[in-house]
PDB file of N, CA and C in Angstrom:
ATOM      1  N   MET A   1     160.843 168.288 304.398  1.00 89.00           N
ATOM      2  CA  MET A   1     161.275 168.216 302.994  1.00 89.00           C
ATOM      3  C   MET A   1     161.877 166.810 302.786  1.00 89.00           C
ATOM      4  N   THR A   2     161.474 166.195 301.632  1.00 97.00           N
ATOM      5  CA  THR A   2     161.934 164.832 301.374  1.00 97.00           C
ATOM      6  C   THR A   2     163.193 164.923 300.442  1.00 97.00           C
ATOM      7  N   GLU A   3     164.206 164.078 300.725  1.00 98.00           N
ATOM      8  CA  GLU A   3     165.355 163.986 299.848  1.00 98.00           C
ATOM      9  C   GLU A   3     165.115 162.797 298.914  1.00 98.00           C
ATOM     10  N   VAL A   4     165.174 163.047 297.632  1.00 99.00           N
ATOM     11  CA  VAL A   4     165.069 161.964 296.678  1.00 99.00           C
ATOM     12  C   VAL A   4     166.504 161.476 296.367  1.00 99.00           C
ATOM     13  N   ILE A   5     166.719 160.198 296.554  1.00 99.00           N
ATOM     14  CA  ILE A   5     168.010 159.585 296.309  1.00 99.00           C
ATOM     15  C   ILE A   5     167.956 158.837 295.024  1.00 99.00           C
ATOM     16  N   PHE A   6     168.763 159.288 294.079  1.00 98.00           N
ATOM     17  CA  PHE A   6     168.843 158.632 292.736  1.00 98.00           C
ATOM     18  C   PHE A   6     170.083 157.784 292.743  1.00 98.00           C
ATOM     19  N   HIS A   7     169.885 156.477 292.632  1.00 98.00           N
ATOM     20  CA  HIS A   7     171.038 155.558 292.558  1.00 98.00           C
ATOM     21  C   HIS A   7     171.320 155.358 291.066  1.00 98.00           C
ATOM     22  N   LEU A   8     172.518 155.787 290.663  1.00 97.00           N
ATOM     23  CA  LEU A   8     172.878 155.784 289.258  1.00 97.00           C
ATOM     24  C   LEU A   8     173.559 154.462 288.826  1.00 97.00           C
ATOM     25  N   PRO A   9     173.496 154.228 287.491  1.00 96.00           N
ATOM     26  CA  PRO A   9     174.041 152.922 286.983  1.00 96.00           C
ATOM     27  C   PRO A   9     175.533 152.711 287.316  1.00 96.00           C
ATOM     28  N   ASP A  10     176.289 153.783 287.503  1.00 95.00           N
ATOM     29  CA  ASP A  10     177.719 153.637 287.839  1.00 95.00           C
ATOM     30  C   ASP A  10     177.984 153.307 289.291  1.00 95.00           C
ATOM     31  N   GLY A  11     176.915 153.153 290.067  1.00 96.00           N
ATOM     32  CA  GLY A  11     177.090 152.831 291.487  1.00 96.00           C
ATOM     33  C   GLY A  11     177.039 154.015 292.410  1.00 96.00           C
ATOM     34  N   SER A  12     177.107 155.216 291.864  1.00 97.00           N
ATOM     35  CA  SER A  12     177.061 156.396 292.742  1.00 97.00           C
ATOM     36  C   SER A  12     175.580 156.756 293.057  1.00 97.00           C
ATOM     37  N   ALA A  13     175.426 157.689 293.925  1.00 98.00           N
ATOM     38  CA  ALA A  13     174.074 158.184 294.270  1.00 98.00           C
ATOM     39  C   ALA A  13     174.083 159.651 294.311  1.00 98.00           C
ATOM     40  N   ARG A  14     172.908 160.226 293.987  1.00 97.00           N
ATOM     41  CA  ARG A  14     172.756 161.681 293.994  1.00 97.00           C
ATOM     42  C   ARG A  14     171.496 161.999 294.807  1.00 97.00           C
ATOM     43  N   SER A  15     171.616 162.844 295.798  1.00 98.00           N
ATOM     44  CA  SER A  15     170.494 163.222 296.679  1.00 98.00           C
ATOM     45  C   SER A  15     170.091 164.630 296.305  1.00 98.00           C
ATOM     46  N   VAL A  16     168.752 164.816 296.076  1.00 98.00           N
ATOM     47  CA  VAL A  16     168.242 166.132 295.730  1.00 98.00           C
ATOM     48  C   VAL A  16     167.008 166.417 296.562  1.00 98.00           C
ATOM     49  N   ALA A  17     166.955 167.598 297.176  1.00 98.00           N
ATOM     50  CA  ALA A  17     165.796 167.972 297.970  1.00 98.00           C
ATOM     51  C   ALA A  17     164.584 168.250 297.121  1.00 98.00           C
ATOM     52  N   ALA A  18     163.440 167.696 297.530  1.00 97.00           N
ATOM     53  CA  ALA A  18     162.190 167.921 296.759  1.00 97.00           C
ATOM     54  C   ALA A  18     161.355 168.928 297.483  1.00 97.00           C
ATOM     55  N   LYS A  19     160.674 169.772 296.715  1.00 94.00           N
ATOM     56  CA  LYS A  19     159.666 170.669 297.279  1.00 94.00           C
ATOM     57  C   LYS A  19     158.358 169.983 297.250  1.00 94.00           C
ATOM     58  N   SER A  20     157.441 170.366 298.149  1.00 91.00           N
ATOM     59  CA  SER A  20     156.133 169.725 298.212  1.00 91.00           C
ATOM     60  C   SER A  20     155.442 169.830 296.874  1.00 91.00           C
ATOM     61  N   GLY A  21     154.863 168.656 296.429  1.00 94.00           N
ATOM     62  CA  GLY A  21     154.114 168.603 295.212  1.00 94.00           C
ATOM     63  C   GLY A  21     154.948 168.303 293.990  1.00 94.00           C
ATOM     64  N   GLN A  22     156.219 168.272 294.102  1.00 98.00           N
ATOM     65  CA  GLN A  22     157.061 167.968 292.920  1.00 98.00           C
ATOM     66  C   GLN A  22     157.001 166.534 292.540  1.00 98.00           C
ATOM     67  N   THR A  23     157.232 166.209 291.251  1.00 98.00           N
ATOM     68  CA  THR A  23     157.330 164.875 290.800  1.00 98.00           C
ATOM     69  C   THR A  23     158.813 164.511 290.914  1.00 98.00           C
ATOM     70  N   VAL A  24     159.101 163.178 290.917  1.00 98.00           N
ATOM     71  CA  VAL A  24     160.460 162.703 290.930  1.00 98.00           C
ATOM     72  C   VAL A  24     161.181 163.195 289.662  1.00 98.00           C
ATOM     73  N   MET A  25     160.516 163.334 288.520  1.00 98.00           N
ATOM     74  CA  MET A  25     161.133 163.842 287.330  1.00 98.00           C
ATOM     75  C   MET A  25     161.547 165.259 287.509  1.00 98.00           C
ATOM     76  N   GLN A  26     160.689 166.094 288.073  1.00 98.00           N
ATOM     77  CA  GLN A  26     161.031 167.497 288.297  1.00 98.00           C
ATOM     78  C   GLN A  26     162.211 167.640 289.208  1.00 98.00           C
ATOM     79  N   VAL A  27     162.279 166.844 290.240  1.00 98.00           N
ATOM     80  CA  VAL A  27     163.395 166.841 291.160  1.00 98.00           C
ATOM     81  C   VAL A  27     164.658 166.460 290.442  1.00 98.00           C
ATOM     82  N   ALA A  28     164.585 165.425 289.571  1.00 98.00           N
ATOM     83  CA  ALA A  28     165.754 164.967 288.811  1.00 98.00           C
ATOM     84  C   ALA A  28     166.267 166.083 287.851  1.00 98.00           C
ATOM     85  N   VAL A  29     165.372 166.747 287.139  1.00 97.00           N
ATOM     86  CA  VAL A  29     165.724 167.796 286.233  1.00 97.00           C
ATOM     87  C   VAL A  29     166.349 168.942 287.007  1.00 97.00           C
ATOM     88  N   GLN A  30     165.729 169.294 288.131  1.00 97.00           N
ATOM     89  CA  GLN A  30     166.254 170.403 288.961  1.00 97.00           C
ATOM     90  C   GLN A  30     167.652 170.106 289.464  1.00 97.00           C
ATOM     91  N   GLY A  31     167.913 168.853 289.760  1.00 97.00           N
ATOM     92  CA  GLY A  31     169.232 168.422 290.284  1.00 97.00           C
ATOM     93  C   GLY A  31     170.205 167.981 289.208  1.00 97.00           C
ATOM     94  N   ASN A  32     169.858 168.112 287.911  1.00 96.00           N
ATOM     95  CA  ASN A  32     170.718 167.657 286.815  1.00 96.00           C
ATOM     96  C   ASN A  32     171.174 166.211 286.976  1.00 96.00           C
ATOM     97  N   VAL A  33     170.217 165.360 287.308  1.00 97.00           N
ATOM     98  CA  VAL A  33     170.562 163.915 287.502  1.00 97.00           C
ATOM     99  C   VAL A  33     170.734 163.268 286.140  1.00 97.00           C
ATOM    100  N   ARG A  34     171.902 162.661 285.925  1.00 93.00           N
ATOM    101  CA  ARG A  34     172.170 161.949 284.698  1.00 93.00           C
ATOM    102  C   ARG A  34     171.230 160.763 284.541  1.00 93.00           C
ATOM    103  N   GLY A  35     170.783 160.606 283.320  1.00 94.00           N
ATOM    104  CA  GLY A  35     169.948 159.352 283.029  1.00 94.00           C
ATOM    105  C   GLY A  35     168.480 159.608 283.019  1.00 94.00           C
ATOM    106  N   ILE A  36     168.040 160.755 283.541  1.00 95.00           N
ATOM    107  CA  ILE A  36     166.612 161.110 283.471  1.00 95.00           C
ATOM    108  C   ILE A  36     166.481 162.154 282.390  1.00 95.00           C
ATOM    109  N   ASP A  37     166.117 161.704 281.158  1.00 91.00           N
ATOM    110  CA  ASP A  37     166.140 162.593 280.038  1.00 91.00           C
ATOM    111  C   ASP A  37     164.908 163.465 279.954  1.00 91.00           C
ATOM    112  N   ALA A  38     163.724 162.974 280.349  1.00 93.00           N
ATOM    113  CA  ALA A  38     162.479 163.722 280.447  1.00 93.00           C
ATOM    114  C   ALA A  38     162.177 164.527 279.163  1.00 93.00           C
ATOM    115  N   GLU A  39     162.261 163.851 278.036  1.00 93.00           N
ATOM    116  CA  GLU A  39     162.115 164.556 276.742  1.00 93.00           C
ATOM    117  C   GLU A  39     160.772 165.222 276.571  1.00 93.00           C
ATOM    118  N   CYS A  40     159.706 164.643 277.151  1.00 94.00           N
ATOM    119  CA  CYS A  40     158.357 165.213 276.957  1.00 94.00           C
ATOM    120  C   CYS A  40     158.008 166.240 278.033  1.00 94.00           C
ATOM    121  N   GLY A  41     158.887 166.446 278.981  1.00 94.00           N
ATOM    122  CA  GLY A  41     158.655 167.458 280.008  1.00 94.00           C
ATOM    123  C   GLY A  41     157.638 167.053 281.085  1.00 94.00           C
ATOM    124  N   GLY A  42     157.330 165.787 281.107  1.00 94.00           N
ATOM    125  CA  GLY A  42     156.415 165.301 282.158  1.00 94.00           C
ATOM    126  C   GLY A  42     154.987 165.022 281.728  1.00 94.00           C
ATOM    127  N   ALA A  43     154.802 164.834 280.425  1.00 95.00           N
ATOM    128  CA  ALA A  43     153.469 164.610 279.845  1.00 95.00           C
ATOM    129  C   ALA A  43     153.134 163.135 279.723  1.00 95.00           C
ATOM    130  N   CYS A  44     153.926 162.291 280.227  1.00 95.00           N
ATOM    131  CA  CYS A  44     153.719 160.808 280.179  1.00 95.00           C
ATOM    132  C   CYS A  44     153.593 160.366 278.700  1.00 95.00           C
ATOM    133  N   ALA A  45     154.516 160.929 277.914  1.00 94.00           N
ATOM    134  CA  ALA A  45     154.445 160.654 276.430  1.00 94.00           C
ATOM    135  C   ALA A  45     155.768 160.132 275.854  1.00 94.00           C
ATOM    136  N   CYS A  46     156.793 159.852 276.707  1.00 92.00           N
ATOM    137  CA  CYS A  46     158.042 159.448 276.050  1.00 92.00           C
ATOM    138  C   CYS A  46     158.743 158.307 276.782  1.00 92.00           C
ATOM    139  N   ALA A  47     158.511 158.084 278.018  1.00 93.00           N
ATOM    140  CA  ALA A  47     159.154 157.028 278.820  1.00 93.00           C
ATOM    141  C   ALA A  47     160.640 157.231 278.997  1.00 93.00           C
ATOM    142  N   THR A  48     161.182 158.457 278.850  1.00 95.00           N
ATOM    143  CA  THR A  48     162.591 158.697 279.051  1.00 95.00           C
ATOM    144  C   THR A  48     162.920 159.128 280.502  1.00 95.00           C
ATOM    145  N   CYS A  49     161.977 158.936 281.412  1.00 97.00           N
ATOM    146  CA  CYS A  49     162.185 159.169 282.811  1.00 97.00           C
ATOM    147  C   CYS A  49     161.912 157.903 283.618  1.00 97.00           C
ATOM    148  N   HIS A  50     162.119 156.776 282.987  1.00 97.00           N
ATOM    149  CA  HIS A  50     161.913 155.463 283.619  1.00 97.00           C
ATOM    150  C   HIS A  50     162.853 155.287 284.800  1.00 97.00           C
ATOM    151  N   VAL A  51     162.264 154.881 285.903  1.00 98.00           N
ATOM    152  CA  VAL A  51     163.085 154.588 287.112  1.00 98.00           C
ATOM    153  C   VAL A  51     162.534 153.281 287.752  1.00 98.00           C
ATOM    154  N   TYR A  52     163.341 152.735 288.633  1.00 98.00           N
ATOM    155  CA  TYR A  52     162.900 151.588 289.471  1.00 98.00           C
ATOM    156  C   TYR A  52     162.785 152.136 290.899  1.00 98.00           C
ATOM    157  N   VAL A  53     161.531 152.082 291.410  1.00 99.00           N
ATOM    158  CA  VAL A  53     161.313 152.559 292.752  1.00 99.00           C
ATOM    159  C   VAL A  53     161.875 151.518 293.737  1.00 99.00           C
ATOM    160  N   GLU A  54     162.657 151.901 294.721  1.00 98.00           N
ATOM    161  CA  GLU A  54     163.194 150.987 295.650  1.00 98.00           C
ATOM    162  C   GLU A  54     162.025 150.277 296.416  1.00 98.00           C
ATOM    163  N   PRO A  55     162.165 149.012 296.629  1.00 98.00           N
ATOM    164  CA  PRO A  55     161.017 148.248 297.198  1.00 98.00           C
ATOM    165  C   PRO A  55     160.387 148.811 298.439  1.00 98.00           C
ATOM    166  N   GLU A  56     161.178 149.418 299.314  1.00 97.00           N
ATOM    167  CA  GLU A  56     160.577 149.945 300.552  1.00 97.00           C
ATOM    168  C   GLU A  56     159.725 151.165 300.389  1.00 97.00           C
ATOM    169  N   TYR A  57     159.797 151.748 299.134  1.00 98.00           N
ATOM    170  CA  TYR A  57     158.969 152.965 298.887  1.00 98.00           C
ATOM    171  C   TYR A  57     157.783 152.732 297.986  1.00 98.00           C
ATOM    172  N   VAL A  58     157.733 151.552 297.403  1.00 97.00           N
ATOM    173  CA  VAL A  58     156.648 151.212 296.417  1.00 97.00           C
ATOM    174  C   VAL A  58     155.237 151.406 297.028  1.00 97.00           C
ATOM    175  N   GLY A  59     155.038 150.998 298.271  1.00 96.00           N
ATOM    176  CA  GLY A  59     153.793 151.115 298.942  1.00 96.00           C
ATOM    177  C   GLY A  59     153.382 152.525 299.323  1.00 96.00           C
ATOM    178  N   LEU A  60     154.282 153.516 299.163  1.00 96.00           N
ATOM    179  CA  LEU A  60     153.990 154.856 299.545  1.00 96.00           C
ATOM    180  C   LEU A  60     153.328 155.666 298.408  1.00 96.00           C
ATOM    181  N   ILE A  61     153.297 155.110 297.205  1.00 97.00           N
ATOM    182  CA  ILE A  61     152.787 155.836 296.063  1.00 97.00           C
ATOM    183  C   ILE A  61     151.661 154.993 295.426  1.00 97.00           C
ATOM    184  N   PRO A  62     150.745 155.723 294.793  1.00 97.00           N
ATOM    185  CA  PRO A  62     149.664 154.999 294.080  1.00 97.00           C
ATOM    186  C   PRO A  62     150.211 154.157 292.910  1.00 97.00           C
ATOM    187  N   PRO A  63     149.522 153.109 292.526  1.00 97.00           N
ATOM    188  CA  PRO A  63     149.975 152.312 291.392  1.00 97.00           C
ATOM    189  C   PRO A  63     149.906 153.081 290.072  1.00 97.00           C
ATOM    190  N   ALA A  64     150.632 152.584 289.095  1.00 97.00           N
ATOM    191  CA  ALA A  64     150.661 153.240 287.798  1.00 97.00           C
ATOM    192  C   ALA A  64     149.288 153.241 287.180  1.00 97.00           C
ATOM    193  N   SER A  65     149.001 154.334 286.487  1.00 97.00           N
ATOM    194  CA  SER A  65     147.726 154.439 285.736  1.00 97.00           C
ATOM    195  C   SER A  65     147.812 153.547 284.495  1.00 97.00           C
ATOM    196  N   GLU A  66     146.716 153.332 283.814  1.00 97.00           N
ATOM    197  CA  GLU A  66     146.741 152.535 282.599  1.00 97.00           C
ATOM    198  C   GLU A  66     147.630 153.211 281.534  1.00 97.00           C
ATOM    199  N   GLU A  67     147.548 154.505 281.442  1.00 97.00           N
ATOM    200  CA  GLU A  67     148.366 155.273 280.451  1.00 97.00           C
ATOM    201  C   GLU A  67     149.869 155.093 280.775  1.00 97.00           C
ATOM    202  N   GLU A  68     150.210 155.191 282.038  1.00 97.00           N
ATOM    203  CA  GLU A  68     151.618 155.012 282.382  1.00 97.00           C
ATOM    204  C   GLU A  68     152.089 153.593 282.158  1.00 97.00           C
ATOM    205  N   SER A  69     151.215 152.613 282.451  1.00 97.00           N
ATOM    206  CA  SER A  69     151.584 151.233 282.255  1.00 97.00           C
ATOM    207  C   SER A  69     151.811 150.915 280.763  1.00 97.00           C
ATOM    208  N   GLU A  70     150.996 151.570 279.903  1.00 96.00           N
ATOM    209  CA  GLU A  70     151.196 151.360 278.456  1.00 96.00           C
ATOM    210  C   GLU A  70     152.523 151.991 278.026  1.00 96.00           C
ATOM    211  N   MET A  71     152.903 153.121 278.580  1.00 96.00           N
ATOM    212  CA  MET A  71     154.191 153.736 278.223  1.00 96.00           C
ATOM    213  C   MET A  71     155.341 152.868 278.722  1.00 96.00           C
ATOM    214  N   LEU A  72     155.142 152.259 279.887  1.00 96.00           N
ATOM    215  CA  LEU A  72     156.228 151.399 280.443  1.00 96.00           C
ATOM    216  C   LEU A  72     156.459 150.138 279.579  1.00 96.00           C
ATOM    217  N   ASP A  73     155.463 149.750 278.792  1.00 95.00           N
ATOM    218  CA  ASP A  73     155.629 148.634 277.921  1.00 95.00           C
ATOM    219  C   ASP A  73     156.696 148.887 276.859  1.00 95.00           C
ATOM    220  N   GLY A  74     156.991 150.158 276.594  1.00 91.00           N
ATOM    221  CA  GLY A  74     157.975 150.476 275.596  1.00 91.00           C
ATOM    222  C   GLY A  74     159.319 150.993 276.081  1.00 91.00           C
ATOM    223  N   VAL A  75     159.615 150.846 277.345  1.00 93.00           N
ATOM    224  CA  VAL A  75     160.873 151.358 277.877  1.00 93.00           C
ATOM    225  C   VAL A  75     162.056 150.536 277.296  1.00 93.00           C
ATOM    226  N   ALA A  76     163.178 151.223 277.223  1.00 91.00           N
ATOM    227  CA  ALA A  76     164.406 150.585 276.603  1.00 91.00           C
ATOM    228  C   ALA A  76     165.006 149.535 277.566  1.00 91.00           C
ATOM    229  N   ALA A  77     165.060 149.935 278.894  1.00 93.00           N
ATOM    230  CA  ALA A  77     165.608 149.013 279.870  1.00 93.00           C
ATOM    231  C   ALA A  77     164.550 147.994 280.321  1.00 93.00           C
ATOM    232  N   GLU A  78     164.975 146.940 280.957  1.00 94.00           N
ATOM    233  CA  GLU A  78     164.028 145.939 281.421  1.00 94.00           C
ATOM    234  C   GLU A  78     162.940 146.518 282.246  1.00 94.00           C
ATOM    235  N   ARG A  79     161.693 146.137 281.936  1.00 96.00           N
ATOM    236  CA  ARG A  79     160.575 146.560 282.721  1.00 96.00           C
ATOM    237  C   ARG A  79     160.461 145.601 283.925  1.00 96.00           C
ATOM    238  N   ARG A  80     160.342 146.115 285.101  1.00 97.00           N
ATOM    239  CA  ARG A  80     160.272 145.323 286.349  1.00 97.00           C
ATOM    240  C   ARG A  80     158.969 145.689 287.086  1.00 97.00           C
ATOM    241  N   PRO A  81     158.577 144.870 288.062  1.00 97.00           N
ATOM    242  CA  PRO A  81     157.383 145.217 288.807  1.00 97.00           C
ATOM    243  C   PRO A  81     157.430 146.573 289.513  1.00 97.00           C
ATOM    244  N   ASN A  82     158.628 147.076 289.771  1.00 98.00           N
ATOM    245  CA  ASN A  82     158.752 148.417 290.465  1.00 98.00           C
ATOM    246  C   ASN A  82     159.131 149.471 289.421  1.00 98.00           C
ATOM    247  N   SER A  83     158.982 149.219 288.086  1.00 98.00           N
ATOM    248  CA  SER A  83     159.237 150.256 287.069  1.00 98.00           C
ATOM    249  C   SER A  83     158.106 151.307 287.153  1.00 98.00           C
ATOM    250  N   ARG A  84     158.557 152.574 287.073  1.00 98.00           N
ATOM    251  CA  ARG A  84     157.588 153.659 287.032  1.00 98.00           C
ATOM    252  C   ARG A  84     158.220 154.807 286.159  1.00 98.00           C
ATOM    253  N   LEU A  85     157.350 155.643 285.715  1.00 98.00           N
ATOM    254  CA  LEU A  85     157.813 156.881 285.048  1.00 98.00           C
ATOM    255  C   LEU A  85     157.958 157.942 286.128  1.00 98.00           C
ATOM    256  N   ALA A  86     159.123 158.599 286.255  1.00 98.00           N
ATOM    257  CA  ALA A  86     159.347 159.572 287.280  1.00 98.00           C
ATOM    258  C   ALA A  86     158.407 160.758 287.199  1.00 98.00           C
ATOM    259  N   CYS A  87     157.921 161.046 285.977  1.00 98.00           N
ATOM    260  CA  CYS A  87     156.991 162.149 285.836  1.00 98.00           C
ATOM    261  C   CYS A  87     155.615 161.884 286.439  1.00 98.00           C
ATOM    262  N   GLN A  88     155.336 160.642 286.746  1.00 98.00           N
ATOM    263  CA  GLN A  88     154.036 160.253 287.269  1.00 98.00           C
ATOM    264  C   GLN A  88     154.068 159.987 288.753  1.00 98.00           C
ATOM    265  N   ILE A  89     155.207 160.174 289.420  1.00 98.00           N
ATOM    266  CA  ILE A  89     155.387 159.953 290.837  1.00 98.00           C
ATOM    267  C   ILE A  89     155.493 161.257 291.570  1.00 98.00           C
ATOM    268  N   THR A  90     154.489 161.634 292.370  1.00 98.00           N
ATOM    269  CA  THR A  90     154.621 162.793 293.223  1.00 98.00           C
ATOM    270  C   THR A  90     155.413 162.342 294.470  1.00 98.00           C
ATOM    271  N   VAL A  91     156.478 163.090 294.837  1.00 98.00           N
ATOM    272  CA  VAL A  91     157.280 162.732 295.938  1.00 98.00           C
ATOM    273  C   VAL A  91     156.464 162.807 297.242  1.00 98.00           C
ATOM    274  N   PRO A  92     156.422 161.703 298.004  1.00 95.00           N
ATOM    275  CA  PRO A  92     155.637 161.737 299.232  1.00 95.00           C
ATOM    276  C   PRO A  92     156.224 162.783 300.212  1.00 95.00           C
ATOM    277  N   ASP A  93     155.347 163.505 300.885  1.00 92.00           N
ATOM    278  CA  ASP A  93     155.783 164.520 301.839  1.00 92.00           C
ATOM    279  C   ASP A  93     156.120 164.002 303.199  1.00 92.00           C
ATOM    280  N   ASP A  94     155.602 162.795 303.522  1.00 92.00           N
ATOM    281  CA  ASP A  94     155.642 162.286 304.892  1.00 92.00           C
ATOM    282  C   ASP A  94     156.846 161.319 305.164  1.00 92.00           C
ATOM    283  N   VAL A  95     157.842 161.354 304.301  1.00 95.00           N
ATOM    284  CA  VAL A  95     159.036 160.566 304.539  1.00 95.00           C
ATOM    285  C   VAL A  95     160.268 161.422 304.367  1.00 95.00           C
ATOM    286  N   GLU A  96     161.367 161.052 305.022  1.00 97.00           N
ATOM    287  CA  GLU A  96     162.597 161.821 304.946  1.00 97.00           C
ATOM    288  C   GLU A  96     163.339 161.599 303.618  1.00 97.00           C
ATOM    289  N   THR A  97     163.255 160.342 303.102  1.00 98.00           N
ATOM    290  CA  THR A  97     163.939 159.975 301.889  1.00 98.00           C
ATOM    291  C   THR A  97     162.986 159.166 300.981  1.00 98.00           C
ATOM    292  N   PHE A  98     163.272 159.165 299.673  1.00 98.00           N
ATOM    293  CA  PHE A  98     162.531 158.409 298.699  1.00 98.00           C
ATOM    294  C   PHE A  98     163.582 157.986 297.686  1.00 98.00           C
ATOM    295  N   GLY A  99     163.757 156.707 297.489  1.00 98.00           N
ATOM    296  CA  GLY A  99     164.824 156.231 296.643  1.00 98.00           C
ATOM    297  C   GLY A  99     164.365 155.598 295.347  1.00 98.00           C
ATOM    298  N   VAL A 100     165.119 155.878 294.255  1.00 99.00           N
ATOM    299  CA  VAL A 100     164.906 155.220 292.962  1.00 99.00           C
ATOM    300  C   VAL A 100     166.191 154.872 292.318  1.00 99.00           C
ATOM    301  N   ASP A 101     166.189 153.825 291.510  1.00 98.00           N
ATOM    302  CA  ASP A 101     167.329 153.425 290.730  1.00 98.00           C
ATOM    303  C   ASP A 101     167.125 153.869 289.290  1.00 98.00           C
ATOM    304  N   VAL A 102     168.135 154.513 288.729  1.00 98.00           N
ATOM    305  CA  VAL A 102     168.085 154.960 287.355  1.00 98.00           C
ATOM    306  C   VAL A 102     168.592 153.849 286.450  1.00 98.00           C
ATOM    307  N   PRO A 103     167.844 153.402 285.429  1.00 97.00           N
ATOM    308  CA  PRO A 103     168.378 152.330 284.524  1.00 97.00           C
ATOM    309  C   PRO A 103     169.542 152.853 283.723  1.00 97.00           C
ATOM    310  N   GLU A 104     170.226 151.885 283.137  1.00 93.00           N
ATOM    311  CA  GLU A 104     171.398 152.227 282.267  1.00 93.00           C
ATOM    312  C   GLU A 104     171.067 153.009 281.037  1.00 93.00           C
ATOM    313  N   CYS A 105     169.863 152.757 280.468  1.00 87.00           N
ATOM    314  CA  CYS A 105     169.488 153.483 279.253  1.00 87.00           C
ATOM    315  C   CYS A 105     168.012 153.839 279.301  1.00 87.00           C
ATOM    316  N   GLN A 106     167.683 154.906 278.553  1.00 81.00           N
ATOM    317  CA  GLN A 106     166.293 155.361 278.506  1.00 81.00           C
ATOM    318  C   GLN A 106     165.745 155.160 277.056  1.00 81.00           C
ATOM    319  N   PHE A 107     166.570 155.026 276.080  1.00 62.00           N
ATOM    320  CA  PHE A 107     166.129 154.808 274.705  1.00 62.00           C
ATOM    321  C   PHE A 107     167.164 154.087 273.870  1.00 62.00           C
TER     322      PHE A 107
END
């Protein structure tokens, strides 16, 4: 089981266990992680689950789809090369941890 580590804007971190096949957004909602609003419920339609994937984990996930990339163009926080929508990232099963940084604002 992979532990998703959410690094929050206040400097704290929250670790939540992921079940196989879950998205980072589902794990965040399950763990009541502050800053992941997930208003559309994972439909890639709102960009309120924007996260920054920690550099060491970027290569473990497929690149953003065109649809996700278009949604990322409208995020409230700065878009970075490691910006992703948590609803579009399936947590890798083959690692012990997977880390993301939660931006200060989602909208």
